[in-house]
PDB file of C-alpha atoms in Angstrom:
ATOM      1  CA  UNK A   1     120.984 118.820 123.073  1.00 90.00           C
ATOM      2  CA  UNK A   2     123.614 115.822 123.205  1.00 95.00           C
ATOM      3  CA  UNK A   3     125.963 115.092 120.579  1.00 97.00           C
ATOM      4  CA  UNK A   4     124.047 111.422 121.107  1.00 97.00           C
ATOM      5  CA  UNK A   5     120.605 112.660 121.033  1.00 98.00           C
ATOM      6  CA  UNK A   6     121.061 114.420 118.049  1.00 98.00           C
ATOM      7  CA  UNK A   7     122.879 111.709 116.122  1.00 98.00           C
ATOM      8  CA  UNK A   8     119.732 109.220 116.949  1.00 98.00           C
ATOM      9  CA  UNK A   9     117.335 111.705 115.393  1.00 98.00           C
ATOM     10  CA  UNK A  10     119.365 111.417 112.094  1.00 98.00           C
ATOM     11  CA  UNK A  11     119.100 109.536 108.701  1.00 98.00           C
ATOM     12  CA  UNK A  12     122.803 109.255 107.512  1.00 98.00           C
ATOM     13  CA  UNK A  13     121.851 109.536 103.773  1.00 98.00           C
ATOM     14  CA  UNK A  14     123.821 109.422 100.388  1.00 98.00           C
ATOM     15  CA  UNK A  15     121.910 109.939  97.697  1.00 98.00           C
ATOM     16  CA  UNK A  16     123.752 110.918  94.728  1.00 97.00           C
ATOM     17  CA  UNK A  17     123.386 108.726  91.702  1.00 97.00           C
ATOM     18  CA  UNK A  18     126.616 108.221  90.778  1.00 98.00           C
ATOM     19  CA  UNK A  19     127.297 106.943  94.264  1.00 98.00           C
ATOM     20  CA  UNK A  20     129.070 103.585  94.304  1.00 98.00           C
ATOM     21  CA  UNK A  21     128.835 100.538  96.617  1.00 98.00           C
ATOM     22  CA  UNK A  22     132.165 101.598  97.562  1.00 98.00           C
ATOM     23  CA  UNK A  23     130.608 105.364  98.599  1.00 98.00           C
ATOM     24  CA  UNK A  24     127.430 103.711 100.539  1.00 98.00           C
ATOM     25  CA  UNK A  25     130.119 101.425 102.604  1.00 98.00           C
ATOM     26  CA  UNK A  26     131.909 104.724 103.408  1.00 98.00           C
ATOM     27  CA  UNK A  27     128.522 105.993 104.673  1.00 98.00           C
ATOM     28  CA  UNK A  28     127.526 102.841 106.347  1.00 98.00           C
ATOM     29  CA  UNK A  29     130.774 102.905 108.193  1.00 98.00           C
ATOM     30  CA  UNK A  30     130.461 106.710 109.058  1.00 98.00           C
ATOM     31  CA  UNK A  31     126.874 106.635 110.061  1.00 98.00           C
ATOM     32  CA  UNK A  32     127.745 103.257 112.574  1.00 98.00           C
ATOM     33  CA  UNK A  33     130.895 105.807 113.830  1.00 98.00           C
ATOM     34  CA  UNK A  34     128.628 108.862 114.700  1.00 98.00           C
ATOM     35  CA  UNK A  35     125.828 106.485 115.985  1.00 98.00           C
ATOM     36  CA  UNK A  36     123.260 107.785 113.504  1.00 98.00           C
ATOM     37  CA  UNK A  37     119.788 106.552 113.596  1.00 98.00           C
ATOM     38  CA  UNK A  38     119.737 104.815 110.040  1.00 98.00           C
ATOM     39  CA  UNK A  39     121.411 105.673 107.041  1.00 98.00           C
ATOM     40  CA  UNK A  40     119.488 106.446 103.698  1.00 98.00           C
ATOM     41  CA  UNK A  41     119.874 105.431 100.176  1.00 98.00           C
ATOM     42  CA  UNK A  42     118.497 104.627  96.906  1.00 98.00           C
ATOM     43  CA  UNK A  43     116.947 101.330  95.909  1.00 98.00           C
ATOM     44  CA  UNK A  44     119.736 100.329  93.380  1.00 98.00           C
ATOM     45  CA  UNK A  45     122.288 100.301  96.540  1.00 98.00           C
ATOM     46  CA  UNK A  46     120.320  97.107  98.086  1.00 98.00           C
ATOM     47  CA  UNK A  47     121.239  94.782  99.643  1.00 98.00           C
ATOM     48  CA  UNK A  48     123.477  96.208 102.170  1.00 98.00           C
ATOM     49  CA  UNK A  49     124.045  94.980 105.453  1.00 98.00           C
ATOM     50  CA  UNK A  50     124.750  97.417 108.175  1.00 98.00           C
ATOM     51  CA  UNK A  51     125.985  96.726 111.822  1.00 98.00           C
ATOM     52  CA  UNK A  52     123.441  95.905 114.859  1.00 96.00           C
ATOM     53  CA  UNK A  53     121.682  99.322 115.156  1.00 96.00           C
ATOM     54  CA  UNK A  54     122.139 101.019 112.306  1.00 98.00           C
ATOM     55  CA  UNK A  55     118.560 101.057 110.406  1.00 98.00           C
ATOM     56  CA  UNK A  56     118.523 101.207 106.707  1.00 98.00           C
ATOM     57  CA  UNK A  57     116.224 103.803 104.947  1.00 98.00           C
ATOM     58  CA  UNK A  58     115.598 103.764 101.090  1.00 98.00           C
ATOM     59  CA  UNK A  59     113.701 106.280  98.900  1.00 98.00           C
ATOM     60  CA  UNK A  60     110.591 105.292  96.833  1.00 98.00           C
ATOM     61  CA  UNK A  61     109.352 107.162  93.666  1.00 98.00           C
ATOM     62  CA  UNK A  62     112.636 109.603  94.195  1.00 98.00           C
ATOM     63  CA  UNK A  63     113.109 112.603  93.459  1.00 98.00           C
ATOM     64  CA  UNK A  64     110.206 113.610  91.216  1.00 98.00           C
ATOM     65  CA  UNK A  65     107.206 111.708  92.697  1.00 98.00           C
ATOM     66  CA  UNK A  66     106.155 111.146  89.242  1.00 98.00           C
ATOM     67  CA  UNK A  67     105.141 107.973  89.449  1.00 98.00           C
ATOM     68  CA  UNK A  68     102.660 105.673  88.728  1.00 98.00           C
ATOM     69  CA  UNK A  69     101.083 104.096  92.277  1.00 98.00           C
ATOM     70  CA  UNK A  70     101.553 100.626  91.298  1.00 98.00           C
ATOM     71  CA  UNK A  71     105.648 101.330  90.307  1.00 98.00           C
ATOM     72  CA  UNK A  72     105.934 103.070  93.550  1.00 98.00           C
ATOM     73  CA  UNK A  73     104.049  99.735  95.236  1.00 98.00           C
ATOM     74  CA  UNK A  74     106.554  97.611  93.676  1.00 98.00           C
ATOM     75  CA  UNK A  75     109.346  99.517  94.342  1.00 98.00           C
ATOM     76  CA  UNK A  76     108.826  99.803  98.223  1.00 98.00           C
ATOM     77  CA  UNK A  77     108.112  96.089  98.438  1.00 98.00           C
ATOM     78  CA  UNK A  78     110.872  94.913  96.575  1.00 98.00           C
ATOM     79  CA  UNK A  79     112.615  97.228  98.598  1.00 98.00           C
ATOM     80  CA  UNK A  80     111.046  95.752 102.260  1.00 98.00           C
ATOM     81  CA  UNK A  81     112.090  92.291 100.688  1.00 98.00           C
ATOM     82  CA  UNK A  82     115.866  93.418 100.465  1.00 98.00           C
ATOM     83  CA  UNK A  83     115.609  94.534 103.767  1.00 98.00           C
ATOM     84  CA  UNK A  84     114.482  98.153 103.914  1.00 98.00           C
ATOM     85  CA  UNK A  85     113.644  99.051 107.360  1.00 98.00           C
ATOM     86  CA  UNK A  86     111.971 102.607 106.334  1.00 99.00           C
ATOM     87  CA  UNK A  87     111.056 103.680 103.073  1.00 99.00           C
ATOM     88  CA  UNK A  88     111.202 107.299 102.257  1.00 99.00           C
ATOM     89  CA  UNK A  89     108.462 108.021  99.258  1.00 98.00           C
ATOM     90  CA  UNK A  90     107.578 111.259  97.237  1.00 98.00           C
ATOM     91  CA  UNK A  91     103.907 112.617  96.977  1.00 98.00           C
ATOM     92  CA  UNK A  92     102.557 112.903  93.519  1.00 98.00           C
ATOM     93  CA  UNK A  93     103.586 116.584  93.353  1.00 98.00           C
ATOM     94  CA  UNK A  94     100.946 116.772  90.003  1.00 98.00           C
ATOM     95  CA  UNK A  95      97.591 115.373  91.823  1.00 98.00           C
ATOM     96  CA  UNK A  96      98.880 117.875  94.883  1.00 98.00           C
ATOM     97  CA  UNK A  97      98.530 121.149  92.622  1.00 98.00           C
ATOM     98  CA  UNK A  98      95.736 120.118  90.834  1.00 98.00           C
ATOM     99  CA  UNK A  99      93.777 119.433  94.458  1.00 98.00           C
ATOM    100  CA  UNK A 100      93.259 115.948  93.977  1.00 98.00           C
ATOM    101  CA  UNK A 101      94.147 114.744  97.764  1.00 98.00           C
ATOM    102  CA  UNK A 102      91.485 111.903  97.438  1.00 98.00           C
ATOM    103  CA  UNK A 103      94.309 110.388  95.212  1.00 98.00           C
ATOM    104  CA  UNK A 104      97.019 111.870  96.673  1.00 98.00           C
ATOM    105  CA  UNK A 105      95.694 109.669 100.027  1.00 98.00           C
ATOM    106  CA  UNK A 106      95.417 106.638  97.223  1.00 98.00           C
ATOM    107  CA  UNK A 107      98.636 106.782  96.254  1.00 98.00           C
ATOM    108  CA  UNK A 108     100.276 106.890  99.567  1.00 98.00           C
ATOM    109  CA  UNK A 109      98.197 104.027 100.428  1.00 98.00           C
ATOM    110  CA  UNK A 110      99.284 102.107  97.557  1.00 98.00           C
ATOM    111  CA  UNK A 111     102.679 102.461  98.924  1.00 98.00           C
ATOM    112  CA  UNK A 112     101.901 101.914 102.912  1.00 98.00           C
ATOM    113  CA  UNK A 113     100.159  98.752 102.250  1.00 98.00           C
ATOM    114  CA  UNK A 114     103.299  97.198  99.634  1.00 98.00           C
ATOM    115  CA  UNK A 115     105.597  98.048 102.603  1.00 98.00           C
ATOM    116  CA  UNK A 116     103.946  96.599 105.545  1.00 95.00           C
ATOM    117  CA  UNK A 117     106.296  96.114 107.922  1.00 96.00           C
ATOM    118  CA  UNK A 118     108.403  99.067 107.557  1.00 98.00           C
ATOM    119  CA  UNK A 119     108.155 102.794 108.428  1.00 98.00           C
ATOM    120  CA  UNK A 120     106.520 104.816 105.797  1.00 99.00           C
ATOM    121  CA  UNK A 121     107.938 108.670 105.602  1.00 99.00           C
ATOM    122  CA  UNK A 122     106.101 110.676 103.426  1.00 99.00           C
ATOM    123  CA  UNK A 123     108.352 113.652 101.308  1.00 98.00           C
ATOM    124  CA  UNK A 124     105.370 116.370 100.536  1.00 98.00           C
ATOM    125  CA  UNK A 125     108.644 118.857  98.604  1.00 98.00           C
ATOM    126  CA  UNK A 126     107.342 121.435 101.035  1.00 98.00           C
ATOM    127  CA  UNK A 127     108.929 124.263  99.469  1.00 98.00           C
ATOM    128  CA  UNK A 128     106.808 123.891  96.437  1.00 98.00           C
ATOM    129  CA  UNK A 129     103.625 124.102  98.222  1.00 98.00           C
ATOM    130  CA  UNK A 130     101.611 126.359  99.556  1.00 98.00           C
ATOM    131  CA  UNK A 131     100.204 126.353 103.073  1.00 98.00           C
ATOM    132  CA  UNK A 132      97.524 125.085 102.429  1.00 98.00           C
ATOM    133  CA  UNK A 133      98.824 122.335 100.095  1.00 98.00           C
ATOM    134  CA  UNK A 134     101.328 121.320 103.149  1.00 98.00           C
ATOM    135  CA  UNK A 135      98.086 120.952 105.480  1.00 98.00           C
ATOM    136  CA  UNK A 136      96.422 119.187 102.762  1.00 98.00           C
ATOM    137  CA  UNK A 137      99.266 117.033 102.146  1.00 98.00           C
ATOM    138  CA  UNK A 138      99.711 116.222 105.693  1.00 98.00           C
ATOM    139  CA  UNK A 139      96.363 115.066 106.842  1.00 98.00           C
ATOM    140  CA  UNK A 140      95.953 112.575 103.313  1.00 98.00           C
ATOM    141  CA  UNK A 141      99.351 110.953 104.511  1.00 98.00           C
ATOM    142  CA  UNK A 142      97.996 110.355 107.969  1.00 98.00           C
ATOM    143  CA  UNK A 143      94.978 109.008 106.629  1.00 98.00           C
ATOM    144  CA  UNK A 144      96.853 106.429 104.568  1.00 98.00           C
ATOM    145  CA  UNK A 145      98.920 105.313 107.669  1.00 98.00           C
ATOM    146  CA  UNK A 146     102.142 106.990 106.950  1.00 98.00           C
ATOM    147  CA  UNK A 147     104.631 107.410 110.154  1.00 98.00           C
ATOM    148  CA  UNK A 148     105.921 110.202 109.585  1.00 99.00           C
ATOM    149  CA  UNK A 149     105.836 113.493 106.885  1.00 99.00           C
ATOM    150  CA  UNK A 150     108.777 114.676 105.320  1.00 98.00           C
ATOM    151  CA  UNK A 151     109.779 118.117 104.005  1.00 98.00           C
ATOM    152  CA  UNK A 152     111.935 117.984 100.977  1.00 98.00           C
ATOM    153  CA  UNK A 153     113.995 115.118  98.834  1.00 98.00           C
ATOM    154  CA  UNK A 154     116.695 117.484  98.793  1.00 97.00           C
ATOM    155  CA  UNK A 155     116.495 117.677  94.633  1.00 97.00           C
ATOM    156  CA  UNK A 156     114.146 120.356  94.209  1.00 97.00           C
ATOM    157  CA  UNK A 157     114.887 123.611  92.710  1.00 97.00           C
ATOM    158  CA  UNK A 158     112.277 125.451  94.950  1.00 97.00           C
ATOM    159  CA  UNK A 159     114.472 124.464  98.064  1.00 97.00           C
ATOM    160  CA  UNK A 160     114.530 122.239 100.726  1.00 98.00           C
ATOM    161  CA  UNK A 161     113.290 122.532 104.402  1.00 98.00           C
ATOM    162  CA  UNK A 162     112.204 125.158 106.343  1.00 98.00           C
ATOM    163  CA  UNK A 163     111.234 126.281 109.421  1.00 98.00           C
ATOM    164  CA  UNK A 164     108.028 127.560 108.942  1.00 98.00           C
ATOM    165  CA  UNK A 165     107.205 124.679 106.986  1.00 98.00           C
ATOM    166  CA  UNK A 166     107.868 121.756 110.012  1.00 98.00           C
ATOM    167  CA  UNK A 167     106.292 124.070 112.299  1.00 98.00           C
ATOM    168  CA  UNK A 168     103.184 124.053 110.308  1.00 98.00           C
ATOM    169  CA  UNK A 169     103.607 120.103 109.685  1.00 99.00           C
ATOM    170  CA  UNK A 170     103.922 119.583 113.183  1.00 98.00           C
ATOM    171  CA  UNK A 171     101.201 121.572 114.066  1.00 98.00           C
ATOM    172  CA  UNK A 172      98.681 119.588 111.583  1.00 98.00           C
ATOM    173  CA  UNK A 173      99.563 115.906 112.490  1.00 98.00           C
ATOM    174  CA  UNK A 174     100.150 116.417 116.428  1.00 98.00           C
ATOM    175  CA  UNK A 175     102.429 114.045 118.207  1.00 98.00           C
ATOM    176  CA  UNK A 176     100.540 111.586 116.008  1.00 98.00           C
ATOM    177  CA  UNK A 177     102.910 111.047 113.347  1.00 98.00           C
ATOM    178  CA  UNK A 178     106.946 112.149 113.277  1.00 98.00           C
ATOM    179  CA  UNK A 179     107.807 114.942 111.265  1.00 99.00           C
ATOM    180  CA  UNK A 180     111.375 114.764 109.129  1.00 98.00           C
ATOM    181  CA  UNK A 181     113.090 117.895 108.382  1.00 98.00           C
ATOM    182  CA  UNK A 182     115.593 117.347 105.038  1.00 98.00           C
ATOM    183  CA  UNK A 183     117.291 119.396 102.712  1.00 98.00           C
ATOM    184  CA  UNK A 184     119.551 122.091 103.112  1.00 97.00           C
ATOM    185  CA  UNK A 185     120.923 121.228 106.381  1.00 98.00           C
ATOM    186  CA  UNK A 186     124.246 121.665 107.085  1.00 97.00           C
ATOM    187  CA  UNK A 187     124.903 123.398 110.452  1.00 98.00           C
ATOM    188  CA  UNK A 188     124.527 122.073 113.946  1.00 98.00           C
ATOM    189  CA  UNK A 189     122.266 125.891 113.930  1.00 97.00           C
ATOM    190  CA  UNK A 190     120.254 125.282 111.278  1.00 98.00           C
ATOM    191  CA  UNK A 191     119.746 121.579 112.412  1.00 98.00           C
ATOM    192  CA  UNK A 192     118.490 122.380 116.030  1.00 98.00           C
ATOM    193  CA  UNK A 193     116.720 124.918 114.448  1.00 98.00           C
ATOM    194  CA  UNK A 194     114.539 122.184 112.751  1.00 98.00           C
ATOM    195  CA  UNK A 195     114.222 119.928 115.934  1.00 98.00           C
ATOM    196  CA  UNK A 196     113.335 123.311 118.100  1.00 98.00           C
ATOM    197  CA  UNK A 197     110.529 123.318 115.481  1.00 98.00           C
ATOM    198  CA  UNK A 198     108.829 120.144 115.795  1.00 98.00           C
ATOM    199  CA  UNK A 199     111.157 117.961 113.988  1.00 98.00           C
ATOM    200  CA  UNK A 200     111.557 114.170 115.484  1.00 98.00           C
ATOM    201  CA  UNK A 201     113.975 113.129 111.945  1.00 98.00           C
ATOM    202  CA  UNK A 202     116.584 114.991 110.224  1.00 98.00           C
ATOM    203  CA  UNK A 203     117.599 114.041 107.002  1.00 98.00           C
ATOM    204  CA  UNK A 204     120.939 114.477 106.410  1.00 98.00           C
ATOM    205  CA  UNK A 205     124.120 114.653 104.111  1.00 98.00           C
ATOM    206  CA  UNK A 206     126.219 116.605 106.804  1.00 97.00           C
ATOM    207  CA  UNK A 207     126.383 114.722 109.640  1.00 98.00           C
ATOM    208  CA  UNK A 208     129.548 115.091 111.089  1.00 98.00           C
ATOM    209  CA  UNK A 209     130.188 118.724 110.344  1.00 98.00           C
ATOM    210  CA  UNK A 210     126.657 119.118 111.816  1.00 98.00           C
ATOM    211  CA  UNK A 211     127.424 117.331 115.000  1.00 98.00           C
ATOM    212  CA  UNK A 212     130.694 118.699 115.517  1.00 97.00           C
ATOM    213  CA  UNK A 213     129.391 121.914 116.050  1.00 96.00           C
ATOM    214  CA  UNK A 214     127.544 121.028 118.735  1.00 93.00           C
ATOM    215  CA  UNK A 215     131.363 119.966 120.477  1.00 69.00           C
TER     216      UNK A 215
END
């Protein structure tokens, strides 16, 4: 794959919470310089304007998913209104393990219809899931309307992606949705790795080292 390809397939993201405005300029500017796809931050960072091109992601409900639907509503559409081109949300991880997916499909819904307009990405924390619970979590996001479904926030002590797990993502929503592989990536390997497995988004930290390796 081309340096360019793989840079287009990537959300340039900086999500520490100490970052500064100063840190997401430095990201803006980096992500514009390795002609990323968007770069990715959290709400508290808006506005920011980035050059022609460069999309602007923001997370929703982040990291913990523990959320009530309406706060995660209000949070993507304030987010949409300050300009939020995609908007990154996490699953209630609580309704997931007690098999509630009815609700887990009400809550991404909640969210989907607050950010009309935008691209909705789905973060299921596949690592903490089983199988089944990925499946499960896959199918109630495409029944909401989500664009894509996500692997990881990148916060989670049970890990981030994996291969397996965006193979089996893939596999469940078709070429129907996008599938974003995030967390834990941070090797040009590792990375194609992700895309070889069905992934159309890469969320990443590591951008340049991971595209210098493919040099």
């Amino acid at each position: 794959m081309k340096r360019e390809e793989l840079a287009q397939m990537i959300d340039h993201t900086l999500l520490k919470p100490e970052s500064t405005a100063a840190d997401v300029q430095a990201l803006i500017e980096e992500g514009a310089q390795l002609g990323t796809y968007s770069v990715c931050v959290s709400p508290n960072q808006l506005p920011i304007e980035t050059p022609e091109g460069l999309k602007v992601a923001v997370v929703c409900g982040f990291p913990s998913g523990a959320h009530k639907s309406e706060v995660k509503a209000a949070e993507a559409r304030q987010s949409v209104e300050l300009g939020a081109q995609e908007i990154d949300m996490v699953v209630n991880l609580k309704l997931v393990k007690e098999g509630k997916f009815d609700e887990v499909e009400a809550d991404i819904r909640a969210v989907r219809e607050a950010s009309e307009g935008a691209v909705l990405k789905v973060i299921i924390e596949s690592a903490a899931l089983t199988d089944e619970e990925i499946v499960a979590c896959c199918k109630a996001s495409e029944n909401a309307g989500a664009d894509f479904v996500k692997t990881s926030t990148g916060f989670h002590p049970a890990g981030g992606a994996s291969v397996h797990a965006v193979k089996l993502m893939r596999q469940t929503v078709g070429d129907r949705l996008g599938v974003k592989a995030s967390g834990g990536i941070r090797d040009a390997e590792a990375a194609l790795a992700m895309v070889e497995a069905g992934a159309s988004r890469l969320g990443l930290s590591s951008s340049k080292k991971v595209l210098d390796g493919l040099n």
